[in-house]
């Protein structure tokens, strides 16, 4: 990339970050997300500390009683982050859409788009700069959440994460950044494609409703295992193999159900994040390469969305009129 | 650089099939202060929008500093400054932050220095660290001009620059335009309704009527050509710019 172009993109990125940090709406939304994620991790850590103390007490008693084969701890400290990732999935995506909408509506409301485009700035540079700036805001948010999570697990849960767990957590937060950046692109794309940016925001929130809430909810509701608390197959005393064997009799039903879930970008993010943070028990014993192999479909879907939406955003920025057509002759 | 500052050949534009500019042929030499007169809806802003590359003409060509506004957009933009009719800028940012941002976009080597020099040149350094959102129309106009010249363009486009200004603001703007032209050698292209300003500032005028250029000549020649008229306004009426 040429130096001048890079300088312009960085200037726009800095501009975007500054606007985000000075927006009252974003402050409020970010505050809600930080309180919700930190709160969920802190509370889960406190509960974890109590369970860990119980386990250690049983372990000590077993050792004192001469038991030599002691089961390892069933506790998974990373799973304490389940709530945090659920909040990122729901609230984080709304914040990202709002950021994308504001990037477009700010220029329109301030009537600064003509000033920008009368400079040697291309629409692609404008889109790239805005995206990078938003990425900076989102990454800062993710880093803050990750730090709170690690410290909460260690200080409150009394169980410090090992290097592998930190690596998995890192990947989960990278996915969170990609997830929110994709929703940012959606917000910017719909706003830039609409004559009135607010209409674009409504469209983006409508898509969010379907992708983040409705589709995963439909998929979960139709899941046979979710029909009774604790899981149908667990209640029947069936393991994963038994579950697979039974579901083979409902192949068409399962195909429809999983297709509904597969249409949801949020579900893929959730599957990946939950796999990385040991929320699903069946992933806990897998080696790191096997874990990635298990969630490869979600990784591919996340990447498809993460490439498509920014591309659509750039296209919308290129087509966006610099001034309202025929507004003033 | 040789050649005229602005050159239009057969320039035309339509909005949704309705023509608003008809085959404009116009040349503006370097160092001129050109006043573009015309009634509301005559096509003045459309002309400026084409010359600043904000819209693409339906037909014809336009060159700024020898660069084509359609095929060489970036080079055109690197050489021009633009002040729209309604200056808003970013209200959450200070004047200095606004100007620095626009200087960076224009590829200025030392944006901070350029901003400080520009503010000093326009005698408005006291506004530097105030948020633009708190500015009056006149203050916004001064910072608007600062953003238009912070990168020292060779051609400056001003669209109705006196709109909303009080008499003191208009006088200050007039002095600024003359200084920019004299000190920095900028060619100025100014859309305006203010005939009094045109006669005091411009070296050349053009009159646009319903999208057609009906007159273009130097200010001096214009005054000679209409010796019986009391003012430029009377001349404008005789040309057909407005009903008598």
Coordinates of C-alpha atoms in Angstrom, one line a residue:
Chain A
X1 CA 0.0 0.0 0.0
X2 CA 1.3 3.4 -0.8
X3 CA 2.5 5.6 2.0
X4 CA 0.0 8.5 1.4
X5 CA -2.9 6.0 1.2
X6 CA -1.9 4.4 4.4
X7 CA -1.6 7.8 6.1
X8 CA -5.1 8.7 5.0
X9 CA -6.5 5.4 6.2
X10 CA -4.9 5.8 9.6
X11 CA -6.1 9.4 9.9
X12 CA -9.7 8.2 9.2
X13 CA -9.2 5.3 11.7
X14 CA -8.0 7.7 14.4
X15 CA -11.0 10.0 13.5
X16 CA -13.4 7.0 13.9
X17 CA -11.9 6.0 17.3
X18 CA -12.1 9.6 18.6
X19 CA -15.7 9.9 17.5
X20 CA -16.6 6.6 19.1
X21 CA -14.9 7.6 22.4
X22 CA -16.8 10.9 22.5
X23 CA -20.3 9.4 21.7
X24 CA -22.7 9.4 24.6
X25 CA -24.8 6.6 23.0
X26 CA -21.7 4.4 22.7
X27 CA -20.6 5.2 26.2
X28 CA -24.0 4.0 27.5
X29 CA -23.9 0.8 25.4
X30 CA -20.3 0.0 26.3
X31 CA -21.0 0.6 29.9
X32 CA -23.9 -1.9 29.8
X33 CA -21.7 -4.5 28.1
X34 CA -18.8 -4.1 30.4
X35 CA -21.0 -4.3 33.5
X36 CA -22.8 -7.3 32.2
X37 CA -19.7 -9.3 31.1
X38 CA -17.6 -8.4 34.1
X39 CA -20.5 -9.0 36.4
X40 CA -21.2 -12.4 35.0
X41 CA -17.5 -13.5 35.2
X42 CA -17.2 -12.1 38.7
X43 CA -20.3 -13.9 40.0
X44 CA -19.3 -17.2 38.2
X45 CA -15.8 -16.9 39.7
X46 CA -17.2 -16.6 43.2
X47 CA -19.4 -19.7 42.7
X48 CA -16.3 -21.5 41.1
X49 CA -14.2 -20.7 44.1
X50 CA -16.7 -22.4 46.4
X51 CA -16.8 -25.5 44.1
X52 CA -13.1 -25.6 43.9
X53 CA -12.8 -25.4 47.7
X54 CA -15.3 -28.3 47.9
X55 CA -13.2 -30.4 45.5
X56 CA -10.0 -29.7 47.3
X57 CA -11.6 -30.6 50.6
X58 CA -12.8 -34.0 49.1
X59 CA -9.4 -34.5 47.6
X60 CA -7.6 -33.9 50.9
X61 CA -10.0 -36.2 52.7
X62 CA -9.5 -38.9 50.0
X63 CA -5.7 -38.6 50.3
X64 CA -5.9 -38.7 54.1
X65 CA -8.1 -41.9 53.7
X66 CA -5.3 -43.5 51.7
X67 CA -7.1 -43.3 48.3
X68 CA -4.4 -43.2 45.6
X69 CA -6.6 -42.9 42.4
X70 CA -8.3 -39.6 42.7
X71 CA -10.5 -38.3 39.8
X72 CA -9.3 -35.0 38.3
X73 CA -11.2 -31.9 39.0
X74 CA -14.4 -31.8 36.9
X75 CA -14.3 -28.0 37.0
X76 CA -13.4 -26.0 33.9
X77 CA -12.4 -22.4 34.8
X78 CA -12.7 -21.2 31.2
X79 CA -16.4 -22.1 31.2
X80 CA -17.0 -19.3 33.7
X81 CA -16.8 -17.0 30.6
X82 CA -20.0 -18.5 29.1
X83 CA -22.0 -15.5 30.2
X84 CA -19.5 -13.0 29.0
X85 CA -19.6 -14.5 25.5
X86 CA -23.3 -14.6 25.5
X87 CA -23.4 -10.9 26.3
X88 CA -20.9 -10.2 23.6
X89 CA -23.0 -12.3 21.2
X90 CA -26.2 -10.2 22.0
X91 CA -25.1 -6.8 23.3
X92 CA -21.7 -6.7 21.6
X93 CA -23.3 -7.1 18.2
X94 CA -25.8 -4.3 18.9
X95 CA -22.9 -2.0 19.9
X96 CA -21.0 -2.9 16.7
X97 CA -24.1 -2.2 14.5
X98 CA -24.5 1.2 16.3
X99 CA -20.8 2.0 15.6
X100 CA -21.3 1.2 11.9
X101 CA -24.4 3.2 11.7
X102 CA -22.8 6.2 13.5
X103 CA -19.8 6.1 11.1
X104 CA -22.2 6.8 8.2
X105 CA -24.8 9.0 9.9
X106 CA -22.2 11.2 11.5
X107 CA -20.8 12.3 8.1
X108 CA -24.3 12.8 6.8
X109 CA -25.6 14.7 9.8
X110 CA -22.6 16.9 9.9
X111 CA -22.6 17.4 6.1
X112 CA -18.9 16.5 6.1
X113 CA -19.0 13.8 3.5
X114 CA -18.5 16.4 0.6
X115 CA -15.6 17.9 2.6
X116 CA -14.0 14.4 2.9
X117 CA -14.6 13.4 -0.7
X118 CA -13.3 16.8 -2.1
X119 CA -9.9 15.6 -0.6
X120 CA -7.8 13.0 -2.3
X121 CA -9.6 10.3 -0.4
X122 CA -11.2 7.3 -2.1
X123 CA -14.4 5.7 -0.9
X124 CA -12.4 2.5 -0.3
X125 CA -9.9 4.4 1.9
X126 CA -12.9 5.9 3.8
X127 CA -14.4 2.5 4.4
X128 CA -11.1 0.9 5.3
X129 CA -10.2 3.7 7.7
X130 CA -13.6 3.6 9.4
X131 CA -13.4 -0.2 9.7
X132 CA -9.9 -0.1 11.2
X133 CA -10.9 2.6 13.7
X134 CA -13.9 0.5 14.7
X135 CA -11.7 -2.5 15.0
X136 CA -9.5 -0.5 17.4
X137 CA -12.5 0.3 19.6
X138 CA -13.8 -3.3 19.5
X139 CA -10.3 -4.8 20.2
X140 CA -9.9 -2.5 23.2
X141 CA -13.2 -3.6 24.5
X142 CA -12.3 -7.3 23.9
X143 CA -8.9 -6.8 25.6
X144 CA -10.5 -5.2 28.6
X145 CA -13.1 -8.0 28.9
X146 CA -10.4 -10.7 28.6
X147 CA -8.3 -9.0 31.3
X148 CA -11.2 -8.8 33.6
X149 CA -12.0 -12.4 32.9
X150 CA -8.5 -13.7 33.6
X151 CA -8.1 -11.6 36.7
X152 CA -11.6 -12.6 38.0
X153 CA -10.9 -16.3 37.5
X154 CA -7.5 -16.0 39.2
X155 CA -8.3 -13.6 42.1
X156 CA -11.9 -14.5 42.8
X157 CA -12.0 -18.1 41.5
X158 CA -8.6 -18.9 43.0
X159 CA -7.6 -20.8 39.8
X160 CA -5.1 -19.2 37.5
X161 CA -5.4 -20.1 33.8
X162 CA -2.5 -22.1 32.3
X163 CA -0.8 -21.3 29.0
X164 CA -3.1 -23.5 26.9
X165 CA -6.2 -22.0 28.5
X166 CA -4.9 -18.5 27.9
X167 CA -4.3 -19.5 24.2
X168 CA -7.8 -20.8 23.9
X169 CA -9.2 -17.7 25.5
X170 CA -7.2 -15.6 23.1
X171 CA -8.7 -17.3 20.2
X172 CA -12.2 -16.9 21.6
X173 CA -11.7 -13.2 22.0
X174 CA -10.2 -12.9 18.5
X175 CA -13.4 -14.6 17.3
X176 CA -15.4 -12.0 19.4
X177 CA -13.5 -9.2 17.6
X178 CA -14.2 -10.7 14.2
X179 CA -17.8 -11.2 15.2
X180 CA -18.4 -7.6 16.3
X181 CA -16.4 -6.2 13.3
X182 CA -18.7 -8.2 11.0
X183 CA -21.8 -6.6 12.7
X184 CA -20.0 -3.2 12.4
X185 CA -19.8 -3.8 8.7
X186 CA -23.5 -4.7 8.6
X187 CA -24.4 -1.5 10.4
X188 CA -22.3 0.6 8.1
X189 CA -23.4 -1.3 5.0
X190 CA -27.1 -0.9 5.6
X191 CA -26.8 2.8 6.7
X192 CA -24.6 3.7 3.6
X193 CA -27.1 1.8 1.3
X194 CA -30.1 3.7 2.6
X195 CA -31.1 7.2 1.7
X196 CA -31.9 7.8 5.4
X197 CA -29.2 6.2 7.6
X198 CA -31.8 5.6 10.3
X199 CA -33.7 3.3 8.0
X200 CA -30.5 1.4 7.4
X201 CA -30.1 1.0 11.2
X202 CA -33.6 -0.4 11.4
X203 CA -32.8 -3.0 8.7
X204 CA -29.5 -3.9 10.5
X205 CA -31.4 -4.4 13.8
X206 CA -34.0 -6.5 12.0
X207 CA -31.2 -8.7 10.6
X208 CA -29.7 -8.8 14.1
X209 CA -33.0 -9.9 15.6
X210 CA -33.2 -12.8 13.1
X211 CA -29.6 -13.9 13.2
X212 CA -28.8 -13.4 16.9
X213 CA -32.1 -14.2 18.6
X214 CA -34.6 -15.9 16.3
X215 CA -32.6 -18.5 14.3
X216 CA -30.5 -19.8 17.3
X217 CA -33.7 -19.9 19.4
X218 CA -35.6 -21.9 16.8
X219 CA -32.6 -24.3 16.5
X220 CA -32.4 -24.7 20.2
X221 CA -36.2 -25.2 20.6
X222 CA -36.2 -27.9 18.0
X223 CA -33.2 -29.7 19.5
X224 CA -34.4 -33.0 20.9
X225 CA -31.8 -32.9 23.7
X226 CA -33.2 -29.6 25.0
X227 CA -36.7 -30.9 25.6
X228 CA -36.1 -31.7 29.3
X229 CA -33.8 -29.9 31.7
X230 CA -30.4 -31.5 31.9
X231 CA -30.7 -33.0 28.5
X232 CA -32.9 -35.8 27.1
X233 CA -30.1 -38.1 26.2
X234 CA -28.4 -37.7 29.5
X235 CA -31.7 -38.5 31.2
X236 CA -32.0 -41.6 29.1
X237 CA -28.4 -42.6 30.1
X238 CA -27.1 -42.3 26.6
X239 CA -23.7 -41.0 25.7
X240 CA -22.7 -39.2 22.5
X241 CA -22.7 -42.4 20.4
X242 CA -26.2 -43.3 21.6
X243 CA -27.4 -39.8 20.8
X244 CA -25.9 -40.1 17.3
X245 CA -27.5 -43.5 16.7
X246 CA -31.0 -42.2 17.7
X247 CA -30.8 -39.0 15.7
X248 CA -30.0 -41.1 12.6
X249 CA -33.7 -42.0 12.6
X250 CA -34.6 -38.3 12.4
X251 CA -32.1 -37.4 9.7
X252 CA -34.3 -35.0 7.7
X253 CA -35.6 -33.3 10.9
X254 CA -32.0 -32.8 12.1
X255 CA -30.8 -31.6 8.7
X256 CA -33.6 -28.9 8.7
X257 CA -32.8 -28.0 12.3
X258 CA -29.0 -27.7 11.9
X259 CA -29.6 -25.8 8.6
X260 CA -31.6 -23.2 10.5
X261 CA -28.8 -22.9 13.0
X262 CA -26.1 -22.9 10.3
X263 CA -27.8 -19.8 8.8
X264 CA -27.0 -17.9 12.0
X265 CA -23.7 -16.2 12.1
X266 CA -24.2 -15.8 15.8
X267 CA -24.6 -19.5 16.4
X268 CA -21.3 -20.2 14.7
X269 CA -19.6 -17.6 16.9
X270 CA -21.2 -19.2 19.9
X271 CA -20.2 -22.7 18.9
X272 CA -16.6 -21.6 18.4
X273 CA -16.4 -19.5 21.6
X274 CA -18.1 -22.2 23.7
X275 CA -15.7 -24.9 22.3
X276 CA -12.7 -22.7 23.1
X277 CA -13.9 -21.9 26.7
X278 CA -14.8 -25.5 27.6
X279 CA -18.5 -24.8 28.0
X280 CA -19.4 -28.0 26.1
X281 CA -18.0 -31.0 28.1
X282 CA -17.4 -33.0 25.0
X283 CA -14.7 -30.6 23.8
X284 CA -12.8 -30.5 27.1
X285 CA -10.7 -33.7 26.6
X286 CA -9.8 -32.8 23.0
X287 CA -6.3 -31.8 22.0
X288 CA -6.0 -28.3 20.5
X289 CA -5.7 -29.4 16.8
X290 CA -8.7 -31.8 17.3
X291 CA -10.7 -29.0 18.9
X292 CA -10.1 -26.8 15.9
X293 CA -11.0 -29.7 13.6
X294 CA -14.3 -30.1 15.4
X295 CA -15.3 -26.5 15.0
X296 CA -13.9 -26.1 11.5
X297 CA -17.3 -25.6 10.0
X298 CA -18.0 -22.7 12.3
X299 CA -14.6 -21.2 11.6
X300 CA -15.3 -21.3 7.8
X301 CA -18.7 -19.8 8.2
X302 CA -17.3 -17.0 10.5
X303 CA -14.7 -16.3 7.8
X304 CA -17.2 -16.2 5.0
X305 CA -19.4 -13.7 6.9
X306 CA -16.3 -11.7 8.0
X307 CA -15.1 -11.3 4.4
X308 CA -18.5 -10.8 2.8
X309 CA -19.9 -8.0 5.0
X310 CA -16.8 -5.7 4.9
X311 CA -16.8 -6.2 1.1
X312 CA -20.5 -5.2 1.0
X313 CA -19.7 -2.2 3.2
X314 CA -16.9 -1.0 0.8
X315 CA -19.3 -1.4 -2.1
X316 CA -22.0 0.7 -0.3
X317 CA -19.4 3.4 0.5
X318 CA -18.4 3.5 -3.2
X319 CA -22.0 3.9 -4.3
X320 CA -23.0 6.3 -1.6
X321 CA -23.6 9.8 -3.2
X322 CA -21.3 12.5 -1.9
X323 CA -24.2 14.9 -1.8
X324 CA -28.0 14.4 -1.9
X325 CA -28.9 14.2 -5.6
X326 CA -30.5 17.4 -6.9
X327 CA -30.6 18.8 -3.4
X328 CA -29.1 22.2 -4.4
X329 CA -28.4 23.3 -7.9
Chain B
X1 CA 2.1 24.7 -14.0
X2 CA 1.0 26.1 -17.3
X3 CA -2.5 26.5 -18.7
X4 CA -5.7 27.9 -17.2
X5 CA -6.8 27.0 -13.6
X6 CA -10.2 25.8 -14.7
X7 CA -11.4 24.8 -18.1
X8 CA -14.9 23.6 -19.0
X9 CA -15.9 22.3 -22.4
X10 CA -19.5 21.4 -23.3
X11 CA -20.1 20.7 -19.6
X12 CA -23.6 19.6 -18.8
X13 CA -25.5 17.8 -16.1
X14 CA -28.9 16.3 -15.6
X15 CA -30.7 15.2 -12.4
X16 CA -33.0 12.2 -13.2
X17 CA -33.2 13.2 -16.8
X18 CA -33.9 16.9 -16.1
X19 CA -31.0 19.1 -17.4
X20 CA -29.6 21.7 -15.0
X21 CA -26.4 22.6 -16.9
X22 CA -26.2 23.1 -20.6
X23 CA -22.9 22.9 -22.5
X24 CA -20.9 25.3 -20.4
X25 CA -17.7 26.5 -22.1
X26 CA -15.7 28.5 -19.6
X27 CA -12.0 29.2 -18.9
X28 CA -10.7 30.8 -15.8
X29 CA -7.0 31.8 -15.8
X30 CA -4.6 31.4 -12.9
X31 CA -4.8 34.1 -10.2
X32 CA -8.3 35.2 -11.1
X33 CA -11.0 35.8 -8.5
X34 CA -14.0 34.6 -10.4
X35 CA -17.5 35.4 -9.3
X36 CA -20.2 33.0 -10.5
X37 CA -23.6 34.7 -10.4
X38 CA -27.0 33.3 -10.9
X39 CA -30.4 32.9 -9.4
X40 CA -31.4 30.0 -7.1
X41 CA -31.4 26.8 -9.1
X42 CA -29.4 28.3 -11.9
X43 CA -26.8 25.5 -11.6
X44 CA -24.0 27.2 -9.7
X45 CA -23.7 24.6 -7.0
X46 CA -23.9 21.8 -9.5
X47 CA -20.9 23.4 -11.4
X48 CA -18.9 23.6 -8.2
X49 CA -19.9 20.0 -7.3
X50 CA -18.6 18.9 -10.7
X51 CA -15.3 20.9 -10.4
X52 CA -14.7 19.5 -6.9
X53 CA -15.3 16.0 -8.2
X54 CA -18.3 15.4 -5.9
X55 CA -20.6 14.6 -8.9
X56 CA -19.8 13.3 -12.3
X57 CA -21.0 15.5 -15.2
X58 CA -23.5 13.9 -17.6
X59 CA -21.5 15.2 -20.6
X60 CA -18.6 17.4 -21.5
X61 CA -15.2 17.8 -19.8
X62 CA -13.8 19.9 -17.0
X63 CA -10.2 20.3 -16.1
X64 CA -8.8 21.8 -12.9
X65 CA -5.1 22.6 -13.0
X66 CA -5.0 20.6 -16.2
X67 CA -6.4 17.5 -14.5
X68 CA -9.7 15.9 -15.6
X69 CA -12.3 15.9 -12.9
X70 CA -13.6 12.5 -14.0
X71 CA -10.5 10.5 -14.9
X72 CA -7.9 12.2 -12.6
X73 CA -10.0 12.9 -9.5
X74 CA -7.3 12.4 -7.0
X75 CA -4.9 14.9 -8.6
X76 CA -7.8 17.4 -8.9
X77 CA -8.6 17.0 -5.2
X78 CA -5.0 17.4 -4.2
X79 CA -5.0 20.9 -5.8
X80 CA -8.3 22.3 -4.6
X81 CA -9.8 23.7 -1.5
X82 CA -13.6 23.7 -1.0
X83 CA -15.9 25.6 1.3
X84 CA -19.5 24.4 0.9
X85 CA -22.4 26.8 1.4
X86 CA -23.3 25.4 4.8
X87 CA -20.1 24.8 6.9
X88 CA -20.8 22.2 9.6
X89 CA -17.6 20.2 10.3
X90 CA -17.3 17.9 13.3
X91 CA -19.0 19.5 16.3
X92 CA -17.5 17.0 18.9
X93 CA -14.0 18.0 17.8
X94 CA -12.0 21.2 18.4
X95 CA -11.1 23.5 15.5
X96 CA -7.5 22.3 15.7
X97 CA -8.6 18.6 15.6
X98 CA -10.9 19.3 12.6
X99 CA -8.2 21.1 10.7
X100 CA -5.5 18.5 11.6
X101 CA -7.8 15.8 10.3
X102 CA -8.4 17.5 7.0
X103 CA -4.7 18.4 6.7
X104 CA -3.8 14.7 7.2
X105 CA -6.3 13.7 4.5
X106 CA -4.7 16.1 2.1
X107 CA -1.3 14.6 2.7
X108 CA 0.2 17.7 4.4
X109 CA 3.7 16.8 5.6
X110 CA 3.5 18.6 9.0
X111 CA -0.2 18.8 9.8
X112 CA 0.2 20.5 13.2
X113 CA 2.5 23.2 11.9
X114 CA 0.2 23.8 8.8
X115 CA -2.8 24.1 11.1
X116 CA -1.0 26.6 13.5
X117 CA 0.1 28.7 10.5
X118 CA -3.3 28.7 8.9
X119 CA -5.0 29.7 12.1
X120 CA -2.5 32.5 12.5
X121 CA -2.8 33.6 8.9
X122 CA -6.6 33.8 9.3
X123 CA -6.2 35.5 12.7
X124 CA -8.3 33.0 14.5
X125 CA -5.8 31.1 16.7
X126 CA -8.0 31.8 19.7
X127 CA -10.6 29.4 18.3
X128 CA -8.1 26.5 18.0
X129 CA -9.0 24.6 21.2
X130 CA -12.7 25.3 21.3
X131 CA -15.2 22.7 20.1
X132 CA -16.7 23.6 16.7
X133 CA -20.2 22.6 18.0
X134 CA -20.1 25.8 20.2
X135 CA -19.3 28.1 17.3
X136 CA -21.4 30.9 15.8
X137 CA -22.0 31.0 12.0
X138 CA -19.1 33.5 11.6
X139 CA -16.7 31.4 13.6
X140 CA -17.6 28.3 11.7
X141 CA -17.1 30.1 8.4
X142 CA -13.6 31.1 9.5
X143 CA -12.7 27.6 10.4
X144 CA -14.4 26.4 7.3
X145 CA -12.0 28.6 5.2
X146 CA -9.1 27.3 7.3
X147 CA -10.0 23.7 6.4
X148 CA -10.2 24.8 2.7
X149 CA -6.7 26.3 2.7
X150 CA -4.8 24.3 5.3
X151 CA -3.1 22.3 2.5
X152 CA -2.4 25.5 0.4
X153 CA -4.5 24.6 -2.6
X154 CA -3.9 26.5 -5.9
X155 CA -7.7 26.7 -6.6
X156 CA -10.2 27.6 -4.0
X157 CA -14.0 26.9 -4.5
X158 CA -16.4 28.9 -2.3
X159 CA -20.1 28.2 -2.5
X160 CA -22.2 31.1 -1.2
X161 CA -19.5 32.0 1.3
X162 CA -21.3 35.1 2.7
X163 CA -24.6 33.2 3.5
X164 CA -25.6 33.8 7.0
X165 CA -22.7 36.2 7.8
X166 CA -23.2 39.6 9.5
X167 CA -21.7 42.7 7.8
X168 CA -18.5 42.4 9.9
X169 CA -18.2 38.8 8.9
X170 CA -18.7 39.7 5.2
X171 CA -16.1 42.3 5.4
X172 CA -13.6 39.9 7.0
X173 CA -14.3 37.3 4.4
X174 CA -13.8 39.8 1.6
X175 CA -10.4 40.7 3.1
X176 CA -9.5 37.1 3.4
X177 CA -10.3 36.3 -0.2
X178 CA -8.2 39.2 -1.4
X179 CA -5.3 38.2 0.8
X180 CA -5.4 34.6 -0.3
X181 CA -5.4 35.7 -3.9
X182 CA -2.6 38.2 -3.3
X183 CA -0.4 36.4 -0.8
X184 CA -0.8 32.8 -1.8
X185 CA -1.7 33.3 -5.5
X186 CA -4.8 31.2 -5.2
X187 CA -7.3 31.2 -8.0
X188 CA -10.8 31.7 -6.4
X189 CA -14.0 30.4 -7.8
X190 CA -16.9 31.9 -5.9
X191 CA -20.6 31.2 -6.2
X192 CA -22.6 34.1 -4.8
X193 CA -25.7 36.1 -4.7
X194 CA -24.0 39.1 -3.2
X195 CA -23.4 41.4 -6.1
X196 CA -21.8 44.0 -3.9
X197 CA -19.2 41.4 -2.9
X198 CA -18.5 40.5 -6.5
X199 CA -17.8 44.1 -7.5
X200 CA -15.4 44.5 -4.6
X201 CA -13.6 41.2 -4.8
X202 CA -13.8 39.6 -8.2
X203 CA -11.6 40.2 -11.2
X204 CA -13.9 38.3 -13.6
X205 CA -17.6 37.4 -13.5
X206 CA -19.8 34.8 -15.2
X207 CA -23.5 34.8 -15.2
X208 CA -25.5 31.6 -15.2
X209 CA -29.2 31.6 -16.2
X210 CA -31.2 28.4 -16.1
X211 CA -28.1 26.3 -16.6
X212 CA -26.7 28.4 -19.4
X213 CA -23.7 30.7 -19.2
X214 CA -25.0 33.9 -20.6
X215 CA -22.1 36.2 -19.8
X216 CA -18.4 36.1 -18.9
X217 CA -15.9 38.9 -18.8
X218 CA -13.5 40.8 -16.6
X219 CA -15.0 43.1 -13.9
X220 CA -13.3 46.1 -15.6
X221 CA -14.7 45.3 -19.0
X222 CA -18.1 44.7 -17.5
X223 CA -18.2 48.1 -15.9
X224 CA -17.1 49.7 -19.2
X225 CA -19.6 47.7 -21.2
X226 CA -22.5 48.9 -19.1
X227 CA -21.5 52.6 -18.4
X228 CA -25.0 53.7 -17.8
X229 CA -25.8 51.3 -15.1
X230 CA -25.5 52.4 -11.5
X231 CA -24.4 49.1 -10.0
X232 CA -23.5 45.6 -10.8
X233 CA -27.0 44.7 -9.7
X234 CA -28.5 46.8 -12.6
X235 CA -26.1 45.2 -15.0
X236 CA -27.1 41.7 -13.8
X237 CA -30.8 42.6 -14.4
X238 CA -30.0 43.8 -17.9
X239 CA -28.2 40.6 -18.6
X240 CA -31.4 38.7 -17.7
X241 CA -30.1 37.2 -14.4
X242 CA -33.2 38.3 -12.6
X243 CA -36.4 40.0 -13.6
X244 CA -36.3 43.8 -13.6

